[in-house]
Amino acid sequence: MGIKGKIALGAVVGVVVIGAVSTAGGGDGKDGRTDTADKGSASSGQHSDDKGGSGTKDKEDKAPAFDGDGSYVVGRDIQPGTYKSTGNSDGCYWERAKDASGEFESILANDNVTGTSYVTVKAGDKLFKTNDCKGWETVGGKPSGAPDTRKIGGDAGMLRVGVDIAPGTYKSTGNKDDECYWERTKDALHSLESIAANDNVTGTAVVTVAAGDAYFKTTGCKDWTKSS
């Protein structure tokens, strides 16, 4: 995936969520993030809502709150809150920044996205930058919808539990060379602390998405099939 702006803030070292965060610009992982062994991100954001690129049905089409290209001053151009961008192919990049210096140290959170992304812009953020993304929709605070319980696309991106994906156990088979990355998260803050569990997978992946999870993220995996 092409990098837009800057490499994402770092990757979790190792396959599991427990590990250090690297803030140095390293190799380019599948997601375009700094890559040591994991393909997950380490950044910062909050909670979200609605559809996720899995074949899930939205209850209604929403007009974007703002365009997928540009830099927006928080509190003036856009308001704090949670936003969602869907239908992205390789190249979508977003960034929350604490100032307008453009320096790497100013990044609070960022990601390179395929499929759907959710991100919460906080009141303390200065800028929200977005390049080559689909328009960003405002997301409500309480989950609502009818999750698709059939196959979930392996590159669906970030799915909201109870809206885009139903809780349960899912299996993905035929993955190669640790390219499949999955993540269960507590919120959309995109921080290390947000991750409940994650893994890079070769072969078969099995994961139980709990009802208490906020999101399930999948990148570079074969399709997921719900088994229970």
XYZ file of C-alpha atoms in Angstrom:
228
model
C 0.000 0.000 0.000
C 1.378 3.406 -0.865
C 2.344 5.729 1.949
C 0.653 9.097 2.057
C 2.349 11.822 4.045
C 4.225 9.857 6.675
C 4.744 6.295 7.761
C 2.288 5.380 10.482
C 3.486 5.799 14.042
C 4.843 2.325 14.597
C 3.999 -1.327 14.930
C 3.537 -3.603 17.872
C 6.737 -5.563 18.293
C 6.063 -9.273 17.978
C 2.822 -10.951 17.114
C 0.898 -10.256 20.249
C -0.411 -7.027 21.623
C 2.046 -6.910 24.518
C 5.157 -5.193 23.260
C 6.965 -1.944 22.702
C 5.980 0.681 20.182
C 8.573 1.771 17.685
C 8.365 5.451 16.759
C 11.304 5.328 14.411
C 10.626 5.159 10.680
C 11.357 1.575 9.750
C 10.539 -0.736 6.887
C 7.314 -0.409 4.993
C 4.817 -3.061 6.158
C 1.745 -4.191 4.258
C -0.304 -1.391 5.773
C 2.383 1.181 5.025
C 3.229 1.434 8.718
C 6.560 1.216 10.438
C 7.091 -2.525 10.432
C 9.156 -4.630 12.779
C 7.265 -7.902 12.979
C 3.621 -6.904 13.264
C 1.412 -5.229 10.736
C -0.788 -3.500 13.303
C -0.675 0.192 13.972
C 0.245 2.078 17.086
C -1.352 5.467 17.137
C -4.231 7.132 18.938
C -8.143 7.856 18.235
C -11.581 6.790 19.908
C -15.014 5.139 19.264
C -17.226 4.853 16.170
C -20.180 3.373 14.221
C -21.858 1.849 11.159
C -20.734 -0.071 8.117
C -17.349 -1.577 7.362
C -16.460 -2.967 3.849
C -17.647 -6.459 4.698
C -20.819 -6.537 2.652
C -22.724 -5.122 5.621
C -25.764 -3.023 4.782
C -26.077 0.570 5.890
C -29.475 1.654 7.062
C -29.184 4.845 5.003
C -26.732 6.668 2.755
C -25.118 9.610 4.487
C -23.596 12.659 2.863
C -19.918 13.016 3.843
C -19.200 15.438 6.654
C -15.998 16.455 4.859
C -13.921 15.447 1.865
C -11.270 12.728 1.871
C -8.485 15.093 0.790
C -7.228 18.017 2.832
C -6.102 19.318 6.208
C -8.831 20.410 8.621
C -8.461 22.555 11.733
C -10.286 20.867 14.604
C -12.939 23.104 16.137
C -13.071 25.342 13.077
C -13.206 23.239 9.906
C -14.438 20.056 11.570
C -15.763 19.293 15.028
C -14.399 16.692 17.465
C -16.141 13.367 17.081
C -15.966 10.001 15.379
C -15.852 9.685 11.607
C -15.933 6.822 9.126
C -14.574 6.439 5.604
C -15.563 3.389 3.526
C -14.688 1.831 0.190
C -11.027 2.788 0.214
C -8.436 1.077 -1.959
C -4.674 1.266 -1.460
C -3.561 4.823 -0.826
C -5.976 6.247 1.776
C -4.008 7.937 4.567
C -5.274 9.831 7.621
C -3.504 11.619 10.445
C -4.408 13.311 13.721
C -1.858 15.964 14.643
C -1.181 18.025 17.762
C 0.135 21.001 15.775
C 0.612 22.248 12.225
C 4.393 21.864 12.087
C 4.209 18.910 9.720
C 6.902 17.123 11.723
C 6.788 13.436 12.569
C 6.630 14.243 16.290
C 3.386 16.143 15.791
C 1.496 12.975 14.823
C -0.921 11.712 17.471
C -2.301 8.880 15.351
C -2.328 7.817 11.716
C -3.037 4.916 9.421
C -2.906 3.722 5.823
C -6.292 2.234 5.018
C -7.822 -0.383 2.767
C -11.580 -0.803 3.128
C -13.149 0.997 6.067
C -11.572 3.176 8.733
C -13.056 4.676 11.868
C -11.261 7.434 13.749
C -12.188 9.745 16.592
C -10.929 13.295 16.362
C -10.438 14.628 19.884
C -11.016 18.163 21.094
C -7.318 18.515 21.912
C -6.254 17.687 18.354
C -5.084 20.559 16.177
C -5.390 19.098 12.670
C -6.949 16.165 10.916
C -5.237 15.338 7.632
C -6.662 12.972 5.020
C -5.321 12.038 1.586
C -6.847 9.851 -1.144
C -9.655 8.666 1.146
C -13.360 8.487 0.468
C -15.414 11.168 2.185
C -15.693 11.002 5.975
C -19.142 10.521 7.531
C -20.162 11.473 11.044
C -20.730 8.435 13.258
C -23.218 8.133 16.112
C -22.186 6.976 19.549
C -24.490 3.983 19.976
C -24.171 0.920 17.709
C -27.176 0.227 15.514
C -27.708 -1.947 12.497
C -27.924 -5.553 11.361
C -24.460 -7.138 11.148
C -23.712 -9.437 8.244
C -23.138 -12.914 9.676
C -21.894 -14.438 6.432
C -18.379 -14.088 5.036
C -16.374 -11.054 6.069
C -13.869 -9.721 3.539
C -10.267 -10.258 4.595
C -9.384 -6.696 3.540
C -12.570 -5.149 4.937
C -10.555 -2.926 7.262
C -12.090 -1.786 10.545
C -15.523 -3.197 11.405
C -17.738 -2.081 14.247
C -18.940 -4.961 16.392
C -22.716 -5.157 16.484
C -23.044 -3.067 13.320
C -20.633 -4.354 10.682
C -19.787 -7.705 12.225
C -21.660 -9.888 14.706
C -19.893 -11.271 17.780
C -18.789 -14.876 17.368
C -15.919 -17.081 16.245
C -14.497 -16.581 12.762
C -12.013 -18.561 10.676
C -9.765 -17.473 7.813
C -7.783 -20.129 5.918
C -5.029 -20.169 3.309
C -3.084 -17.154 4.555
C 0.566 -16.839 3.529
C 3.761 -15.372 4.995
C 2.227 -13.541 7.971
C 0.428 -11.218 5.547
C -2.883 -11.676 7.364
C -3.260 -9.257 10.278
C -6.267 -9.130 12.614
C -6.994 -6.997 15.642
C -9.701 -6.807 18.315
C -9.944 -3.314 19.758
C -11.584 -1.564 22.696
C -12.084 1.742 20.858
C -11.026 3.643 17.763
C -8.165 5.521 19.416
C -5.596 3.531 17.427
C -3.284 3.381 20.437
C -1.414 0.381 21.775
C -3.733 0.430 24.780
C -6.736 0.184 22.462
C -5.744 -3.290 21.283
C -7.370 -6.170 23.148
C -5.613 -8.801 21.006
C -3.955 -9.117 17.605
C -1.946 -11.477 15.433
C -0.076 -11.921 12.159
C -1.110 -15.210 10.611
C 0.236 -17.803 8.206
C -2.191 -20.594 7.392
C -5.437 -20.700 9.369
C -6.585 -17.947 11.735
C -9.339 -18.445 14.292
C -10.539 -15.560 16.436
C -13.526 -14.967 18.690
C -14.944 -11.461 18.405
C -16.501 -10.686 21.791
C -19.710 -8.728 22.271
C -17.715 -6.307 24.420
C -15.236 -5.535 21.648
C -15.687 -2.213 19.903
C -14.072 -3.135 16.590
C -12.503 -5.943 14.613
C -9.799 -5.045 12.107
C -8.683 -7.303 9.259
C -6.032 -6.602 6.625
C -4.406 -8.881 4.075
C -6.374 -11.942 5.177
C -8.474 -14.433 3.261
C -12.209 -14.060 3.851
C -13.514 -14.823 7.331
C -16.342 -17.320 7.839
C -18.412 -17.317 11.023
C -18.366 -20.772 12.625
C -20.262 -20.036 15.845
